Amino acid sequence: MTRYSVEPDAAVPHSKSRGSHLRVHYKHCREIAHHIKGMSASKANKFLEDVLARKAVVPFTRHTGGIGRKAMAKQCNSAGDKGRWPVKATAVVKDLLSNAVSNGETKGLDADKLYISHAQVNRAPPGRRRTYRAHGRIGKYASQPAHIELILTEKQDGVEK
């Protein structure tokens, strides 16, 4: 059994999904996970589909160097209106989300009540390559893969006063 950074309370119905050493950009995955955390599973899935169709933008809040401003990012209230449409990372997160939803359905959870209670992205060890430069020099050429984990929890019905 794999270890997650957070273990939800056993009394709370939940489902999990994780991917390790994924060949997608860490920074893109971090921004996507930060934005969808707290959303319902259906709303997050719709958002990810819209990003793939370029109808919605992923707001970039931390890793913003060299990212241009987008008019769509104003809808997300992101600082500096910066955003992108990271296709490969979005597809990977969407697959993990659908995996977590199907894991929840296997456990007998209601898919309509599931929401993303925990979304975390960690850096994986870089894939190192070399590029050959002028005058006999060699430069590093490294990829920045990611570990992604999602935990979906079933929303509890509110209690009337």
mmCIF file of C-alpha atoms in Angstrom, residues 14-92:
data_model
loop_
_atom_site.group_PDB
_atom_site.id
_atom_site.type_symbol
_atom_site.label_atom_id
_atom_site.label_comp_id
_atom_site.label_asym_id
_atom_site.label_seq_id
_atom_site.Cartn_x
_atom_site.Cartn_y
_atom_site.Cartn_z
ATOM 1 C CA HIS A 14 -13.090 8.893 0.754
ATOM 2 C CA SER A 15 -11.226 7.634 -2.299
ATOM 3 C CA LYS A 16 -7.637 8.167 -3.400
ATOM 4 C CA SER A 17 -5.532 8.214 -6.522
ATOM 5 C CA ARG A 18 -1.854 8.941 -7.105
ATOM 6 C CA GLY A 19 0.744 8.919 -9.834
ATOM 7 C CA SER A 20 4.502 8.762 -9.338
ATOM 8 C CA HIS A 21 7.348 9.845 -11.617
ATOM 9 C CA LEU A 22 4.939 11.306 -14.178
ATOM 10 C CA ARG A 23 6.638 12.860 -17.216
ATOM 11 C CA VAL A 24 4.767 16.154 -16.985
ATOM 12 C CA HIS A 25 6.019 19.530 -15.832
ATOM 13 C CA TYR A 26 5.946 19.882 -12.055
ATOM 14 C CA LYS A 27 5.123 23.592 -12.157
ATOM 15 C CA HIS A 28 2.123 23.084 -14.445
ATOM 16 C CA CYS A 29 0.754 20.271 -12.265
ATOM 17 C CA ARG A 30 1.181 22.372 -9.123
ATOM 18 C CA GLU A 31 -0.882 25.234 -10.534
ATOM 19 C CA ILE A 32 -3.635 22.904 -11.785
ATOM 20 C CA ALA A 33 -3.874 21.059 -8.450
ATOM 21 C CA HIS A 34 -3.901 24.326 -6.502
ATOM 22 C CA HIS A 35 -6.816 25.595 -8.590
ATOM 23 C CA ILE A 36 -9.021 22.471 -8.479
ATOM 24 C CA LYS A 37 -8.556 21.754 -4.762
ATOM 25 C CA GLY A 38 -11.899 22.178 -3.000
ATOM 26 C CA MET A 39 -13.972 21.781 -6.186
ATOM 27 C CA SER A 40 -16.518 19.029 -6.607
ATOM 28 C CA ALA A 41 -15.295 16.184 -8.804
ATOM 29 C CA SER A 42 -17.774 16.978 -11.575
ATOM 30 C CA LYS A 43 -16.912 20.694 -11.560
ATOM 31 C CA ALA A 44 -13.172 19.939 -11.625
ATOM 32 C CA ASN A 45 -13.649 17.504 -14.515
ATOM 33 C CA LYS A 46 -15.610 20.146 -16.449
ATOM 34 C CA PHE A 47 -12.870 22.719 -15.743
ATOM 35 C CA LEU A 48 -10.148 20.361 -16.991
ATOM 36 C CA GLU A 49 -12.134 19.612 -20.162
ATOM 37 C CA ASP A 50 -12.556 23.356 -20.727
ATOM 38 C CA VAL A 51 -8.801 23.889 -20.318
ATOM 39 C CA LEU A 52 -8.140 21.221 -22.950
ATOM 40 C CA ALA A 53 -10.627 22.992 -25.255
ATOM 41 C CA ARG A 54 -9.101 26.419 -24.352
ATOM 42 C CA LYS A 55 -12.415 27.660 -22.948
ATOM 43 C CA ALA A 56 -10.894 28.113 -19.470
ATOM 44 C CA VAL A 57 -7.406 29.050 -18.329
ATOM 45 C CA VAL A 58 -5.271 27.675 -15.497
ATOM 46 C CA PRO A 59 -4.276 30.660 -13.336
ATOM 47 C CA PHE A 60 -0.585 30.688 -12.431
ATOM 48 C CA THR A 61 0.012 32.132 -8.967
ATOM 49 C CA ARG A 62 3.452 30.927 -7.878
ATOM 50 C CA HIS A 63 5.527 29.988 -10.917
ATOM 51 C CA THR A 64 4.845 33.126 -12.940
ATOM 52 C CA GLY A 65 8.207 34.036 -14.458
ATOM 53 C CA GLY A 66 7.919 34.733 -18.175
ATOM 54 C CA ILE A 67 4.194 33.975 -18.337
ATOM 55 C CA GLY A 68 2.098 36.455 -20.281
ATOM 56 C CA ARG A 69 -1.127 37.946 -19.042
ATOM 57 C CA LYS A 70 -4.414 36.511 -20.265
ATOM 58 C CA ALA A 71 -7.836 38.125 -20.258
ATOM 59 C CA MET A 72 -9.378 34.806 -19.185
ATOM 60 C CA ALA A 73 -7.261 34.775 -16.019
ATOM 61 C CA LYS A 74 -9.215 37.770 -14.691
ATOM 62 C CA GLN A 75 -12.165 35.423 -14.088
ATOM 63 C CA CYS A 76 -10.034 33.404 -11.647
ATOM 64 C CA ASN A 77 -8.863 36.444 -9.634
ATOM 65 C CA SER A 78 -5.254 35.388 -10.128
ATOM 66 C CA ALA A 79 -2.542 37.835 -9.194
ATOM 67 C CA GLY A 80 -1.289 39.613 -12.290
ATOM 68 C CA ASP A 81 -3.851 37.901 -14.549
ATOM 69 C CA LYS A 82 -1.316 35.273 -15.584
ATOM 70 C CA GLY A 83 -2.414 31.927 -16.942
ATOM 71 C CA ARG A 84 -1.743 29.157 -19.420
ATOM 72 C CA TRP A 85 -3.351 26.119 -21.021
ATOM 73 C CA PRO A 86 -0.992 23.233 -20.072
ATOM 74 C CA VAL A 87 -2.423 20.424 -22.204
ATOM 75 C CA LYS A 88 -0.319 17.417 -21.176
ATOM 76 C CA ALA A 89 -0.439 18.129 -17.436
ATOM 77 C CA THR A 90 -4.192 18.784 -17.622
ATOM 78 C CA ALA A 91 -4.784 15.441 -19.331
ATOM 79 C CA VAL A 92 -2.757 13.601 -16.663
#
